[in-house]
Amino acid sequence: MNGSTSGPGLLPVPAGHPQSPILAALLAEIAALRGQVSERVDELRRLRADYDAYRAHVRRDRLAVREVALANVLTPLLPAIDDFDRVRAAGESTPGVAAAVDALENSLAALGLRGFGTVGDEFDPHLHDALAYRVRPGVDPPICSVVHTPGYRVGDRLLRPARVTVTGPPPVDERADRDRATGGRVEGGPGHESG
């Protein structure tokens, strides 16, 4: 196409010829339509993003409702689970009862019930209910030294904290009193003189 130049549209304009008013109007209309198509594509992209966000929100809401429903059903069963655990620990269950308890525990686990709380776990006040505190210097951070009843959760929802005895260092105010009385020296440590 020698001797022609391209205009703003798809149609070539021969070199040295003025653009006809009809062609100019058509090219302007094509440019306007392209702008409208671009706007509609942008609107569709925004709608798609809004719809994807809506679907994710609905999915999260469904999971939350499921967790609440499971929590409402499972929470009243926790004392019975505790009783089964005590019977098993005492060695008083028959093989049939043990099999039934195992089947129940497997079914509850399939629903998402998870137990937690073992001896040696670091104490977390959000997950553990401290029933007693034993002072033992050198144990820091505090740990669960006895688990009276395990804690349970479904997903991220805490159904019941683990009830534990905690072992750890002396409370902060007790340590400060001891430090003031000994001048910051630890018995048996540097600076301690035995008579």
XYZ file of C-alpha atoms in Angstrom:
195
model
C 0.000 0.000 0.000
C 2.575 2.479 -1.078
C 1.572 6.077 -1.104
C -1.055 5.750 1.640
C -1.095 6.658 5.316
C -3.135 5.102 8.035
C -5.741 7.153 9.852
C -6.855 6.673 13.426
C -8.947 3.625 12.443
C -8.315 0.435 10.573
C -8.837 1.890 7.116
C -5.867 3.300 5.200
C -6.159 6.842 3.833
C -4.414 7.354 0.508
C -1.543 9.844 0.683
C -2.368 13.339 -0.491
C -6.153 12.811 -0.319
C -8.176 14.602 2.280
C -10.295 12.399 4.543
C -13.958 12.385 3.532
C -16.472 13.554 6.145
C -18.213 10.163 6.041
C -14.961 8.316 6.655
C -14.058 10.719 9.485
C -17.485 10.179 11.064
C -17.120 6.389 10.779
C -13.644 6.483 12.301
C -14.907 8.655 15.175
C -17.798 6.251 15.729
C -15.398 3.267 15.759
C -13.178 5.035 18.305
C -16.231 5.793 20.492
C -17.401 2.182 20.264
C -13.933 0.958 21.203
C -14.059 3.201 24.281
C -17.470 1.797 25.226
C -16.250 -1.784 24.783
C -13.234 -1.012 26.975
C -15.532 0.462 29.661
C -17.808 -2.612 29.533
C -14.813 -4.958 29.804
C -13.604 -2.999 32.863
C -17.117 -3.202 34.383
C -17.186 -6.965 33.792
C -13.792 -7.337 35.459
C -15.018 -5.383 38.495
C -18.217 -7.454 38.620
C -16.183 -10.637 38.425
C -13.930 -9.487 41.267
C -17.004 -8.515 43.332
C -18.593 -11.893 42.642
C -15.406 -13.762 43.598
C -15.223 -11.763 46.848
C -18.898 -12.515 47.516
C -18.362 -16.250 46.961
C -15.375 -16.246 49.326
C -17.437 -14.365 51.943
C -20.318 -16.856 51.634
C -17.890 -19.774 51.941
C -16.367 -18.269 55.128
C -19.871 -17.661 56.523
C -20.892 -21.249 55.797
C -17.803 -22.571 57.566
C -18.473 -20.303 60.548
C -22.095 -21.464 60.757
C -20.919 -25.078 60.525
C -18.418 -24.522 63.347
C -21.096 -22.903 65.533
C -23.531 -25.751 64.858
C -20.873 -28.371 65.620
C -19.857 -26.516 68.774
C -23.497 -26.451 69.923
C -23.795 -30.205 69.373
C -20.361 -31.274 70.662
C -19.973 -29.092 73.762
C -22.623 -30.985 75.792
C -20.863 -34.270 74.879
C -17.511 -33.254 76.413
C -18.345 -34.426 79.967
C -19.309 -37.861 78.569
C -16.013 -38.008 76.661
C -14.215 -37.141 79.917
C -16.059 -40.002 81.656
C -15.031 -42.432 78.910
C -11.411 -41.293 79.280
C -11.525 -41.852 83.067
C -13.028 -45.343 82.626
C -10.357 -46.212 80.058
C -7.555 -44.827 82.259
C -8.812 -46.882 85.211
C -8.831 -50.021 83.052
C -12.519 -50.631 83.798
C -13.846 -50.807 80.247
C -14.783 -54.014 78.476
C -13.564 -54.701 74.944
C -17.035 -53.869 73.596
C -17.199 -50.547 75.428
C -13.645 -49.713 74.359
C -14.551 -50.412 70.721
C -17.658 -48.218 70.997
C -15.663 -45.386 72.564
C -13.002 -45.656 69.838
C -15.705 -45.527 67.139
C -17.272 -42.477 68.812
C -13.908 -40.717 69.068
C -13.167 -41.439 65.392
C -16.577 -40.069 64.367
C -16.084 -36.934 66.454
C -12.608 -36.444 64.992
C -14.096 -36.743 61.485
C -16.433 -33.875 62.431
C -13.392 -31.783 63.362
C -13.257 -32.216 67.157
C -9.642 -31.919 68.279
C -8.393 -32.478 71.809
C -5.324 -30.707 73.183
C -3.389 -30.325 76.384
C -0.510 -32.620 77.285
C 2.014 -32.615 80.080
C 4.963 -30.453 79.071
C 2.964 -28.028 76.887
C 3.900 -24.400 77.398
C 1.132 -22.741 79.413
C -1.101 -20.511 77.269
C -3.831 -18.647 79.176
C -5.945 -18.583 75.997
C -5.952 -22.389 75.805
C -5.400 -23.538 79.391
C -7.339 -23.008 82.591
C -4.816 -23.101 85.447
C -6.316 -24.869 88.466
C -3.078 -24.751 90.504
C 0.405 -23.271 90.239
C 3.546 -24.980 91.494
C 6.699 -22.956 91.902
C 9.848 -24.533 90.559
C 12.839 -22.259 89.964
C 14.503 -22.858 86.631
C 11.266 -23.717 84.824
C 10.632 -20.801 82.519
C 8.342 -20.429 80.641
C 5.622 -22.043 82.749
C 4.500 -25.492 81.579
C 1.506 -27.750 82.107
C 2.673 -30.319 84.657
C -0.697 -32.070 85.187
C -3.628 -32.224 82.755
C -6.842 -32.692 84.713
C -9.123 -32.582 81.650
C -8.097 -32.023 78.043
C -9.268 -29.018 76.074
C -11.259 -29.274 72.860
C -11.732 -27.204 69.754
C -13.522 -27.406 66.413
C -11.580 -25.603 63.721
C -10.498 -22.302 65.270
C -13.345 -22.321 67.813
C -12.353 -23.172 71.378
C -15.006 -25.386 72.989
C -13.278 -25.784 76.340
C -9.820 -24.887 77.645
C -7.637 -27.659 79.046
C -7.759 -27.685 82.847
C -4.183 -27.962 84.085
C -1.753 -27.561 86.930
C 1.025 -25.184 85.927
C 4.652 -25.384 87.040
C 6.876 -22.368 86.622
C 9.072 -19.730 88.204
C 7.978 -17.746 91.237
C 5.468 -15.013 90.416
C 7.064 -11.725 89.371
C 6.266 -9.879 92.623
C 7.695 -12.779 94.679
C 10.880 -12.730 92.578
C 11.225 -8.975 93.081
C 10.859 -9.409 96.869
C 13.492 -12.175 96.864
C 15.860 -10.083 94.735
C 15.517 -7.126 97.122
C 16.169 -9.385 100.129
C 19.264 -11.018 98.590
C 20.605 -7.961 96.811
C 19.940 -9.614 93.433
C 22.068 -12.644 94.268
C 20.713 -16.106 93.568
C 21.457 -18.694 96.230
C 24.237 -20.948 95.076
C 25.073 -18.523 92.269
C 27.877 -16.000 91.802
C 28.232 -13.629 94.756
C 26.801 -16.130 97.216
C 28.992 -16.738 100.197
C 28.420 -19.799 102.284
C 29.450 -19.618 105.943
